[in-house]
Amino acid sequence: MPKQSQAELRSWWLSHCGWCYREIGEDEPCLAAGLKFRDPKDYRKNIGKAVEFKLASGRSVIACGVMPDSEARKDDKDLLVMVCSEQCREAVSAAMYEEWGMEP
């Protein structure tokens, strides 16, 4: 995925599966994988921003920092990755937590 502006990343995040990259139509249901940063400072500097992560495997994952008053934040999540299925949600969560050396 080439370097993109914040607006382009956010648009991509809203319309594609964060794991298999399938385009998700406006009328299609989607899920979100909630993740946590290792360092709380990373959350604070990425509130409301789309963030691209390059995994060791070479895969890119685009997530968005949740807002402080959101339901995701109340559930102790820092980031959301939009996904098209439960299978993709499980895969992206496992890959990110493995990459960061954390337990889900």
PDB file of N, CA and C in Angstrom:
ATOM      1  N   MET A   1       0.851  -1.165   0.000  1.00  0.00           N
ATOM      2  CA  MET A   1       0.000   0.000   0.000  1.00  0.00           C
ATOM      3  C   MET A   1       0.907   1.242   0.000  1.00  0.00           C
ATOM      4  N   PRO A   2       0.795   2.122  -0.977  1.00  0.00           N
ATOM      5  CA  PRO A   2       1.648   3.309  -1.020  1.00  0.00           C
ATOM      6  C   PRO A   2       1.306   4.291   0.105  1.00  0.00           C
ATOM      7  N   LYS A   3       2.259   5.184   0.388  1.00  0.00           N
ATOM      8  CA  LYS A   3       2.040   6.195   1.428  1.00  0.00           C
ATOM      9  C   LYS A   3       0.822   7.035   1.060  1.00  0.00           C
ATOM     10  N   GLN A   4      -0.058   7.233   2.041  1.00  0.00           N
ATOM     11  CA  GLN A   4      -1.305   7.943   1.787  1.00  0.00           C
ATOM     12  C   GLN A   4      -1.487   9.065   2.805  1.00  0.00           C
ATOM     13  N   SER A   5      -2.281  10.061   2.423  1.00  0.00           N
ATOM     14  CA  SER A   5      -2.604  11.151   3.333  1.00  0.00           C
ATOM     15  C   SER A   5      -3.555  10.634   4.413  1.00  0.00           C
ATOM     16  N   GLN A   6      -3.725  11.420   5.479  1.00  0.00           N
ATOM     17  CA  GLN A   6      -4.639  11.057   6.562  1.00  0.00           C
ATOM     18  C   GLN A   6      -6.055  10.847   6.032  1.00  0.00           C
ATOM     19  N   ALA A   7      -6.511  11.720   5.135  1.00  0.00           N
ATOM     20  CA  ALA A   7      -7.863  11.597   4.574  1.00  0.00           C
ATOM     21  C   ALA A   7      -7.997  10.320   3.746  1.00  0.00           C
ATOM     22  N   GLU A   8      -6.967   9.985   2.971  1.00  0.00           N
ATOM     23  CA  GLU A   8      -7.006   8.763   2.165  1.00  0.00           C
ATOM     24  C   GLU A   8      -6.989   7.519   3.052  1.00  0.00           C
ATOM     25  N   LEU A   9      -6.155   7.530   4.105  1.00  0.00           N
ATOM     26  CA  LEU A   9      -6.117   6.391   5.031  1.00  0.00           C
ATOM     27  C   LEU A   9      -7.468   6.194   5.703  1.00  0.00           C
ATOM     28  N   ARG A  10      -8.056   7.286   6.144  1.00  0.00           N
ATOM     29  CA  ARG A  10      -9.353   7.212   6.839  1.00  0.00           C
ATOM     30  C   ARG A  10     -10.441   6.693   5.895  1.00  0.00           C
ATOM     31  N   SER A  11     -10.445   7.161   4.668  1.00  0.00           N
ATOM     32  CA  SER A  11     -11.420   6.705   3.679  1.00  0.00           C
ATOM     33  C   SER A  11     -11.234   5.212   3.407  1.00  0.00           C
ATOM     34  N   TRP A  12      -9.994   4.786   3.255  1.00  0.00           N
ATOM     35  CA  TRP A  12      -9.709   3.373   3.018  1.00  0.00           C
ATOM     36  C   TRP A  12     -10.161   2.553   4.227  1.00  0.00           C
ATOM     37  N   TRP A  13      -9.851   3.018   5.432  1.00  0.00           N
ATOM     38  CA  TRP A  13     -10.212   2.321   6.667  1.00  0.00           C
ATOM     39  C   TRP A  13     -11.722   2.106   6.760  1.00  0.00           C
ATOM     40  N   LEU A  14     -12.491   3.098   6.357  1.00  0.00           N
ATOM     41  CA  LEU A  14     -13.947   3.012   6.432  1.00  0.00           C
ATOM     42  C   LEU A  14     -14.570   2.091   5.385  1.00  0.00           C
ATOM     43  N   SER A  15     -13.851   1.801   4.312  1.00  0.00           N
ATOM     44  CA  SER A  15     -14.470   1.085   3.193  1.00  0.00           C
ATOM     45  C   SER A  15     -13.823  -0.253   2.832  1.00  0.00           C
ATOM     46  N   HIS A  16     -12.834  -0.701   3.608  1.00  0.00           N
ATOM     47  CA  HIS A  16     -12.149  -1.953   3.291  1.00  0.00           C
ATOM     48  C   HIS A  16     -11.928  -2.797   4.540  1.00  0.00           C
ATOM     49  N   CYS A  17     -11.871  -4.097   4.324  1.00  0.00           N
ATOM     50  CA  CYS A  17     -11.529  -5.003   5.413  1.00  0.00           C
ATOM     51  C   CYS A  17     -10.058  -4.807   5.751  1.00  0.00           C
ATOM     52  N   GLY A  18      -9.771  -4.631   7.026  1.00  0.00           N
ATOM     53  CA  GLY A  18      -8.403  -4.408   7.469  1.00  0.00           C
ATOM     54  C   GLY A  18      -7.516  -5.633   7.392  1.00  0.00           C
ATOM     55  N   TRP A  19      -8.085  -6.790   7.114  1.00  0.00           N
ATOM     56  CA  TRP A  19      -7.270  -7.995   7.017  1.00  0.00           C
ATOM     57  C   TRP A  19      -7.176  -8.518   5.585  1.00  0.00           C
ATOM     58  N   CYS A  20      -8.312  -8.742   4.937  1.00  0.00           N
ATOM     59  CA  CYS A  20      -8.260  -9.313   3.578  1.00  0.00           C
ATOM     60  C   CYS A  20      -8.323  -8.234   2.498  1.00  0.00           C
ATOM     61  N   TYR A  21      -8.539  -6.974   2.899  1.00  0.00           N
ATOM     62  CA  TYR A  21      -8.563  -5.804   2.015  1.00  0.00           C
ATOM     63  C   TYR A  21      -9.773  -5.759   1.083  1.00  0.00           C
ATOM     64  N   ARG A  22     -10.737  -6.628   1.289  1.00  0.00           N
ATOM     65  CA  ARG A  22     -11.945  -6.621   0.454  1.00  0.00           C
ATOM     66  C   ARG A  22     -12.698  -5.315   0.676  1.00  0.00           C
ATOM     67  N   GLU A  23     -13.188  -4.738  -0.404  1.00  0.00           N
ATOM     68  CA  GLU A  23     -13.983  -3.519  -0.278  1.00  0.00           C
ATOM     69  C   GLU A  23     -15.324  -3.868   0.360  1.00  0.00           C
ATOM     70  N   ILE A  24     -15.722  -3.089   1.355  1.00  0.00           N
ATOM     71  CA  ILE A  24     -16.989  -3.289   2.051  1.00  0.00           C
ATOM     72  C   ILE A  24     -17.941  -2.199   1.589  1.00  0.00           C
ATOM     73  N   GLY A  25     -19.039  -2.601   0.973  1.00  0.00           N
ATOM     74  CA  GLY A  25     -20.017  -1.639   0.456  1.00  0.00           C
ATOM     75  C   GLY A  25     -20.724  -0.904   1.585  1.00  0.00           C
ATOM     76  N   GLU A  26     -21.276   0.252   1.274  1.00  0.00           N
ATOM     77  CA  GLU A  26     -21.966   1.077   2.264  1.00  0.00           C
ATOM     78  C   GLU A  26     -23.111   0.348   2.949  1.00  0.00           C
ATOM     79  N   ASP A  27     -23.790  -0.539   2.220  1.00  0.00           N
ATOM     80  CA  ASP A  27     -24.943  -1.247   2.778  1.00  0.00           C
ATOM     81  C   ASP A  27     -24.582  -2.611   3.368  1.00  0.00           C
ATOM     82  N   GLU A  28     -23.308  -2.972   3.319  1.00  0.00           N
ATOM     83  CA  GLU A  28     -22.874  -4.267   3.846  1.00  0.00           C
ATOM     84  C   GLU A  28     -22.539  -4.153   5.329  1.00  0.00           C
ATOM     85  N   PRO A  29     -22.853  -5.192   6.082  1.00  0.00           N
ATOM     86  CA  PRO A  29     -22.467  -5.168   7.496  1.00  0.00           C
ATOM     87  C   PRO A  29     -20.953  -5.328   7.635  1.00  0.00           C
ATOM     88  N   CYS A  30     -20.408  -4.743   8.674  1.00  0.00           N
ATOM     89  CA  CYS A  30     -18.983  -4.930   8.951  1.00  0.00           C
ATOM     90  C   CYS A  30     -18.804  -5.036  10.463  1.00  0.00           C
ATOM     91  N   LEU A  31     -17.672  -5.525  10.859  1.00  0.00           N
ATOM     92  CA  LEU A  31     -17.315  -5.694  12.263  1.00  0.00           C
ATOM     93  C   LEU A  31     -16.076  -4.853  12.536  1.00  0.00           C
ATOM     94  N   ALA A  32     -15.689  -4.783  13.778  1.00  0.00           N
ATOM     95  CA  ALA A  32     -14.459  -4.085  14.128  1.00  0.00           C
ATOM     96  C   ALA A  32     -13.659  -4.943  15.094  1.00  0.00           C
ATOM     97  N   ALA A  33     -12.362  -4.929  14.922  1.00  0.00           N
ATOM     98  CA  ALA A  33     -11.447  -5.580  15.861  1.00  0.00           C
ATOM     99  C   ALA A  33     -10.882  -4.480  16.737  1.00  0.00           C
ATOM    100  N   GLY A  34     -11.073  -4.581  18.033  1.00  0.00           N
ATOM    101  CA  GLY A  34     -10.552  -3.594  18.967  1.00  0.00           C
ATOM    102  C   GLY A  34      -9.185  -4.031  19.472  1.00  0.00           C
ATOM    103  N   LEU A  35      -8.236  -3.113  19.436  1.00  0.00           N
ATOM    104  CA  LEU A  35      -6.855  -3.412  19.843  1.00  0.00           C
ATOM    105  C   LEU A  35      -6.374  -2.386  20.858  1.00  0.00           C
ATOM    106  N   LYS A  36      -5.266  -2.684  21.480  1.00  0.00           N
ATOM    107  CA  LYS A  36      -4.686  -1.810  22.498  1.00  0.00           C
ATOM    108  C   LYS A  36      -3.229  -1.537  22.148  1.00  0.00           C
ATOM    109  N   PHE A  37      -2.782  -0.290  22.271  1.00  0.00           N
ATOM    110  CA  PHE A  37      -1.368   0.038  22.108  1.00  0.00           C
ATOM    111  C   PHE A  37      -0.580  -0.494  23.297  1.00  0.00           C
ATOM    112  N   ARG A  38       0.679  -0.812  23.083  1.00  0.00           N
ATOM    113  CA  ARG A  38       1.554  -1.194  24.199  1.00  0.00           C
ATOM    114  C   ARG A  38       1.808  -0.002  25.100  1.00  0.00           C
ATOM    115  N   ASP A  39       2.027   1.153  24.501  1.00  0.00           N
ATOM    116  CA  ASP A  39       2.392   2.359  25.242  1.00  0.00           C
ATOM    117  C   ASP A  39       1.221   3.346  25.217  1.00  0.00           C
ATOM    118  N   PRO A  40       0.712   3.764  26.380  1.00  0.00           N
ATOM    119  CA  PRO A  40      -0.415   4.714  26.415  1.00  0.00           C
ATOM    120  C   PRO A  40      -0.145   6.022  25.662  1.00  0.00           C
ATOM    121  N   LYS A  41       1.113   6.416  25.543  1.00  0.00           N
ATOM    122  CA  LYS A  41       1.447   7.636  24.802  1.00  0.00           C
ATOM    123  C   LYS A  41       1.042   7.499  23.333  1.00  0.00           C
ATOM    124  N   ASP A  42       1.160   6.284  22.802  1.00  0.00           N
ATOM    125  CA  ASP A  42       0.783   6.060  21.404  1.00  0.00           C
ATOM    126  C   ASP A  42      -0.707   6.303  21.201  1.00  0.00           C
ATOM    127  N   TYR A  43      -1.513   5.914  22.182  1.00  0.00           N
ATOM    128  CA  TYR A  43      -2.953   6.184  22.080  1.00  0.00           C
ATOM    129  C   TYR A  43      -3.197   7.690  22.046  1.00  0.00           C
ATOM    130  N   ARG A  44      -2.619   8.404  22.985  1.00  0.00           N
ATOM    131  CA  ARG A  44      -2.870   9.847  23.088  1.00  0.00           C
ATOM    132  C   ARG A  44      -2.494  10.599  21.808  1.00  0.00           C
ATOM    133  N   LYS A  45      -1.430  10.199  21.151  1.00  0.00           N
ATOM    134  CA  LYS A  45      -1.027  10.924  19.936  1.00  0.00           C
ATOM    135  C   LYS A  45      -1.779  10.478  18.685  1.00  0.00           C
ATOM    136  N   ASN A  46      -2.588   9.408  18.797  1.00  0.00           N
ATOM    137  CA  ASN A  46      -3.321   8.899  17.630  1.00  0.00           C
ATOM    138  C   ASN A  46      -4.830   8.921  17.786  1.00  0.00           C
ATOM    139  N   ILE A  47      -5.347   9.671  18.747  1.00  0.00           N
ATOM    140  CA  ILE A  47      -6.792   9.771  18.941  1.00  0.00           C
ATOM    141  C   ILE A  47      -7.436  10.319  17.664  1.00  0.00           C
ATOM    142  N   GLY A  48      -8.391   9.576  17.129  1.00  0.00           N
ATOM    143  CA  GLY A  48      -9.127  10.014  15.945  1.00  0.00           C
ATOM    144  C   GLY A  48      -8.368   9.935  14.639  1.00  0.00           C
ATOM    145  N   LYS A  49      -7.151   9.419  14.640  1.00  0.00           N
ATOM    146  CA  LYS A  49      -6.341   9.350  13.425  1.00  0.00           C
ATOM    147  C   LYS A  49      -6.324   7.935  12.860  1.00  0.00           C
ATOM    148  N   ALA A  50      -6.255   7.851  11.548  1.00  0.00           N
ATOM    149  CA  ALA A  50      -6.017   6.567  10.890  1.00  0.00           C
ATOM    150  C   ALA A  50      -4.519   6.307  10.953  1.00  0.00           C
ATOM    151  N   VAL A  51      -4.161   5.075  11.306  1.00  0.00           N
ATOM    152  CA  VAL A  51      -2.761   4.712  11.502  1.00  0.00           C
ATOM    153  C   VAL A  51      -2.477   3.445  10.698  1.00  0.00           C
ATOM    154  N   GLU A  52      -1.387   3.449   9.938  1.00  0.00           N
ATOM    155  CA  GLU A  52      -0.994   2.268   9.179  1.00  0.00           C
ATOM    156  C   GLU A  52       0.129   1.551   9.923  1.00  0.00           C
ATOM    157  N   PHE A  53      -0.044   0.249  10.103  1.00  0.00           N
ATOM    158  CA  PHE A  53       0.969  -0.585  10.745  1.00  0.00           C
ATOM    159  C   PHE A  53       1.508  -1.557   9.707  1.00  0.00           C
ATOM    160  N   LYS A  54       2.823  -1.637   9.601  1.00  0.00           N
ATOM    161  CA  LYS A  54       3.463  -2.616   8.725  1.00  0.00           C
ATOM    162  C   LYS A  54       3.907  -3.764   9.617  1.00  0.00           C
ATOM    163  N   LEU A  55       3.375  -4.951   9.376  1.00  0.00           N
ATOM    164  CA  LEU A  55       3.732  -6.110  10.165  1.00  0.00           C
ATOM    165  C   LEU A  55       5.006  -6.755   9.616  1.00  0.00           C
ATOM    166  N   ALA A  56       5.662  -7.550  10.431  1.00  0.00           N
ATOM    167  CA  ALA A  56       6.890  -8.232  10.017  1.00  0.00           C
ATOM    168  C   ALA A  56       6.655  -9.092   8.780  1.00  0.00           C
ATOM    169  N   SER A  57       5.428  -9.581   8.611  1.00  0.00           N
ATOM    170  CA  SER A  57       5.079 -10.412   7.455  1.00  0.00           C
ATOM    171  C   SER A  57       5.030  -9.608   6.154  1.00  0.00           C
ATOM    172  N   GLY A  58       5.055  -8.271   6.265  1.00  0.00           N
ATOM    173  CA  GLY A  58       4.948  -7.405   5.099  1.00  0.00           C
ATOM    174  C   GLY A  58       3.541  -6.873   4.895  1.00  0.00           C
ATOM    175  N   ARG A  59       2.590  -7.430   5.590  1.00  0.00           N
ATOM    176  CA  ARG A  59       1.193  -7.005   5.484  1.00  0.00           C
ATOM    177  C   ARG A  59       1.027  -5.643   6.159  1.00  0.00           C
ATOM    178  N   SER A  60       0.147  -4.813   5.605  1.00  0.00           N
ATOM    179  CA  SER A  60      -0.218  -3.534   6.219  1.00  0.00           C
ATOM    180  C   SER A  60      -1.598  -3.661   6.842  1.00  0.00           C
ATOM    181  N   VAL A  61      -1.767  -3.047   7.996  1.00  0.00           N
ATOM    182  CA  VAL A  61      -3.055  -3.002   8.669  1.00  0.00           C
ATOM    183  C   VAL A  61      -3.337  -1.537   8.971  1.00  0.00           C
ATOM    184  N   ILE A  62      -4.533  -1.072   8.596  1.00  0.00           N
ATOM    185  CA  ILE A  62      -4.910   0.305   8.893  1.00  0.00           C
ATOM    186  C   ILE A  62      -5.977   0.278   9.976  1.00  0.00           C
ATOM    187  N   ALA A  63      -5.708   1.026  11.027  1.00  0.00           N
ATOM    188  CA  ALA A  63      -6.624   1.116  12.164  1.00  0.00           C
ATOM    189  C   ALA A  63      -6.902   2.591  12.421  1.00  0.00           C
ATOM    190  N   CYS A  64      -7.864   2.858  13.272  1.00  0.00           N
ATOM    191  CA  CYS A  64      -8.176   4.232  13.641  1.00  0.00           C
ATOM    192  C   CYS A  64      -8.199   4.337  15.151  1.00  0.00           C
ATOM    193  N   GLY A  65      -7.531   5.356  15.685  1.00  0.00           N
ATOM    194  CA  GLY A  65      -7.535   5.598  17.128  1.00  0.00           C
ATOM    195  C   GLY A  65      -8.920   6.015  17.581  1.00  0.00           C
ATOM    196  N   VAL A  66      -9.428   5.361  18.612  1.00  0.00           N
ATOM    197  CA  VAL A  66     -10.788   5.645  19.079  1.00  0.00           C
ATOM    198  C   VAL A  66     -10.831   6.954  19.865  1.00  0.00           C
ATOM    199  N   MET A  67     -11.991   7.545  19.908  1.00  0.00           N
ATOM    200  CA  MET A  67     -12.190   8.784  20.656  1.00  0.00           C
ATOM    201  C   MET A  67     -12.326   8.456  22.149  1.00  0.00           C
ATOM    202  N   PRO A  68     -11.902   9.361  23.025  1.00  0.00           N
ATOM    203  CA  PRO A  68     -11.924   9.101  24.472  1.00  0.00           C
ATOM    204  C   PRO A  68     -13.310   8.770  25.031  1.00  0.00           C
ATOM    205  N   ASP A  69     -14.375   9.286  24.419  1.00  0.00           N
ATOM    206  CA  ASP A  69     -15.719   9.052  24.943  1.00  0.00           C
ATOM    207  C   ASP A  69     -16.462   7.938  24.198  1.00  0.00           C
ATOM    208  N   SER A  70     -15.762   7.155  23.395  1.00  0.00           N
ATOM    209  CA  SER A  70     -16.405   6.105  22.595  1.00  0.00           C
ATOM    210  C   SER A  70     -16.649   4.836  23.408  1.00  0.00           C
ATOM    211  N   GLU A  71     -17.551   4.005  22.894  1.00  0.00           N
ATOM    212  CA  GLU A  71     -17.821   2.702  23.529  1.00  0.00           C
ATOM    213  C   GLU A  71     -16.570   1.834  23.508  1.00  0.00           C
ATOM    214  N   ALA A  72     -15.804   1.892  22.411  1.00  0.00           N
ATOM    215  CA  ALA A  72     -14.584   1.090  22.315  1.00  0.00           C
ATOM    216  C   ALA A  72     -13.602   1.474  23.425  1.00  0.00           C
ATOM    217  N   ARG A  73     -13.477   2.763  23.677  1.00  0.00           N
ATOM    218  CA  ARG A  73     -12.561   3.217  24.730  1.00  0.00           C
ATOM    219  C   ARG A  73     -13.065   2.765  26.100  1.00  0.00           C
ATOM    220  N   LYS A  74     -14.380   2.796  26.297  1.00  0.00           N
ATOM    221  CA  LYS A  74     -14.948   2.306  27.555  1.00  0.00           C
ATOM    222  C   LYS A  74     -14.659   0.825  27.746  1.00  0.00           C
ATOM    223  N   ASP A  75     -14.489   0.102  26.617  1.00  0.00           N
ATOM    224  CA  ASP A  75     -14.121  -1.316  26.655  1.00  0.00           C
ATOM    225  C   ASP A  75     -12.603  -1.505  26.681  1.00  0.00           C
ATOM    226  N   ASP A  76     -11.863  -0.424  26.952  1.00  0.00           N
ATOM    227  CA  ASP A  76     -10.403  -0.440  27.094  1.00  0.00           C
ATOM    228  C   ASP A  76      -9.665  -0.736  25.781  1.00  0.00           C
ATOM    229  N   LYS A  77     -10.218  -0.280  24.659  1.00  0.00           N
ATOM    230  CA  LYS A  77      -9.565  -0.424  23.362  1.00  0.00           C
ATOM    231  C   LYS A  77      -9.051   0.934  22.913  1.00  0.00           C
ATOM    232  N   ASP A  78      -7.925   0.928  22.208  1.00  0.00           N
ATOM    233  CA  ASP A  78      -7.310   2.155  21.703  1.00  0.00           C
ATOM    234  C   ASP A  78      -7.529   2.343  20.206  1.00  0.00           C
ATOM    235  N   LEU A  79      -7.676   1.241  19.496  1.00  0.00           N
ATOM    236  CA  LEU A  79      -7.742   1.240  18.038  1.00  0.00           C
ATOM    237  C   LEU A  79      -8.862   0.341  17.556  1.00  0.00           C
ATOM    238  N   LEU A  80      -9.414   0.669  16.394  1.00  0.00           N
ATOM    239  CA  LEU A  80     -10.373  -0.208  15.736  1.00  0.00           C
ATOM    240  C   LEU A  80      -9.888  -0.497  14.325  1.00  0.00           C
ATOM    241  N   VAL A  81      -9.982  -1.757  13.933  1.00  0.00           N
ATOM    242  CA  VAL A  81      -9.716  -2.185  12.564  1.00  0.00           C
ATOM    243  C   VAL A  81     -11.045  -2.679  12.012  1.00  0.00           C
ATOM    244  N   MET A  82     -11.513  -2.104  10.913  1.00  0.00           N
ATOM    245  CA  MET A  82     -12.756  -2.545  10.296  1.00  0.00           C
ATOM    246  C   MET A  82     -12.477  -3.851   9.548  1.00  0.00           C
ATOM    247  N   VAL A  83     -13.362  -4.838   9.708  1.00  0.00           N
ATOM    248  CA  VAL A  83     -13.201  -6.126   9.048  1.00  0.00           C
ATOM    249  C   VAL A  83     -14.543  -6.595   8.473  1.00  0.00           C
ATOM    250  N   CYS A  84     -14.466  -7.527   7.532  1.00  0.00           N
ATOM    251  CA  CYS A  84     -15.668  -7.988   6.838  1.00  0.00           C
ATOM    252  C   CYS A  84     -16.284  -9.237   7.449  1.00  0.00           C
ATOM    253  N   SER A  85     -15.562  -9.921   8.340  1.00  0.00           N
ATOM    254  CA  SER A  85     -16.087 -11.174   8.884  1.00  0.00           C
ATOM    255  C   SER A  85     -15.450 -11.479  10.234  1.00  0.00           C
ATOM    256  N   GLU A  86     -16.063 -12.400  10.941  1.00  0.00           N
ATOM    257  CA  GLU A  86     -15.500 -12.847  12.220  1.00  0.00           C
ATOM    258  C   GLU A  86     -14.127 -13.489  11.998  1.00  0.00           C
ATOM    259  N   GLN A  87     -13.975 -14.219  10.899  1.00  0.00           N
ATOM    260  CA  GLN A  87     -12.699 -14.857  10.576  1.00  0.00           C
ATOM    261  C   GLN A  87     -11.596 -13.802  10.419  1.00  0.00           C
ATOM    262  N   CYS A  88     -11.890 -12.718   9.711  1.00  0.00           N
ATOM    263  CA  CYS A  88     -10.896 -11.652   9.534  1.00  0.00           C
ATOM    264  C   CYS A  88     -10.630 -10.939  10.855  1.00  0.00           C
ATOM    265  N   ARG A  89     -11.664 -10.769  11.692  1.00  0.00           N
ATOM    266  CA  ARG A  89     -11.462 -10.124  12.989  1.00  0.00           C
ATOM    267  C   ARG A  89     -10.504 -10.953  13.841  1.00  0.00           C
ATOM    268  N   GLU A  90     -10.707 -12.249  13.882  1.00  0.00           N
ATOM    269  CA  GLU A  90      -9.826 -13.122  14.660  1.00  0.00           C
ATOM    270  C   GLU A  90      -8.400 -13.094  14.114  1.00  0.00           C
ATOM    271  N   ALA A  91      -8.261 -13.121  12.789  1.00  0.00           N
ATOM    272  CA  ALA A  91      -6.943 -13.128  12.166  1.00  0.00           C
ATOM    273  C   ALA A  91      -6.169 -11.835  12.427  1.00  0.00           C
ATOM    274  N   VAL A  92      -6.823 -10.685  12.250  1.00  0.00           N
ATOM    275  CA  VAL A  92      -6.118  -9.414  12.451  1.00  0.00           C
ATOM    276  C   VAL A  92      -5.782  -9.215  13.928  1.00  0.00           C
ATOM    277  N   SER A  93      -6.667  -9.605  14.815  1.00  0.00           N
ATOM    278  CA  SER A  93      -6.389  -9.470  16.252  1.00  0.00           C
ATOM    279  C   SER A  93      -5.196 -10.333  16.645  1.00  0.00           C
ATOM    280  N   ALA A  94      -5.188 -11.573  16.209  1.00  0.00           N
ATOM    281  CA  ALA A  94      -4.079 -12.478  16.536  1.00  0.00           C
ATOM    282  C   ALA A  94      -2.761 -11.963  15.978  1.00  0.00           C
ATOM    283  N   ALA A  95      -2.778 -11.495  14.731  1.00  0.00           N
ATOM    284  CA  ALA A  95      -1.551 -11.002  14.099  1.00  0.00           C
ATOM    285  C   ALA A  95      -1.007  -9.767  14.810  1.00  0.00           C
ATOM    286  N   MET A  96      -1.881  -8.822  15.147  1.00  0.00           N
ATOM    287  CA  MET A  96      -1.423  -7.600  15.809  1.00  0.00           C
ATOM    288  C   MET A  96      -0.896  -7.894  17.210  1.00  0.00           C
ATOM    289  N   TYR A  97      -1.603  -8.713  17.972  1.00  0.00           N
ATOM    290  CA  TYR A  97      -1.134  -9.017  19.317  1.00  0.00           C
ATOM    291  C   TYR A  97       0.163  -9.820  19.284  1.00  0.00           C
ATOM    292  N   GLU A  98       0.309 -10.712  18.303  1.00  0.00           N
ATOM    293  CA  GLU A  98       1.565 -11.450  18.161  1.00  0.00           C
ATOM    294  C   GLU A  98       2.698 -10.493  17.808  1.00  0.00           C
ATOM    295  N   GLU A  99       2.421  -9.581  16.894  1.00  0.00           N
ATOM    296  CA  GLU A  99       3.428  -8.602  16.458  1.00  0.00           C
ATOM    297  C   GLU A  99       3.901  -7.754  17.635  1.00  0.00           C
ATOM    298  N   TRP A 100       2.960  -7.360  18.492  1.00  0.00           N
ATOM    299  CA  TRP A 100       3.284  -6.506  19.624  1.00  0.00           C
ATOM    300  C   TRP A 100       3.695  -7.283  20.868  1.00  0.00           C
ATOM    301  N   GLY A 101       3.662  -8.630  20.787  1.00  0.00           N
ATOM    302  CA  GLY A 101       4.055  -9.460  21.918  1.00  0.00           C
ATOM    303  C   GLY A 101       3.121  -9.315  23.103  1.00  0.00           C
ATOM    304  N   MET A 102       1.827  -9.222  22.824  1.00  0.00           N
ATOM    305  CA  MET A 102       0.831  -9.012  23.876  1.00  0.00           C
ATOM    306  C   MET A 102      -0.196 -10.123  23.858  1.00  0.00           C
ATOM    307  N   GLU A 103      -0.893 -10.280  24.956  1.00  0.00           N
ATOM    308  CA  GLU A 103      -2.013 -11.203  25.032  1.00  0.00           C
ATOM    309  C   GLU A 103      -3.278 -10.454  24.629  1.00  0.00           C
ATOM    310  N   PRO A 104      -4.175 -11.106  23.850  1.00  0.00           N
ATOM    311  CA  PRO A 104      -5.433 -10.447  23.471  1.00  0.00           C
ATOM    312  C   PRO A 104      -6.354 -10.219  24.650  1.00  0.00           C
TER     313      PRO A 104
END
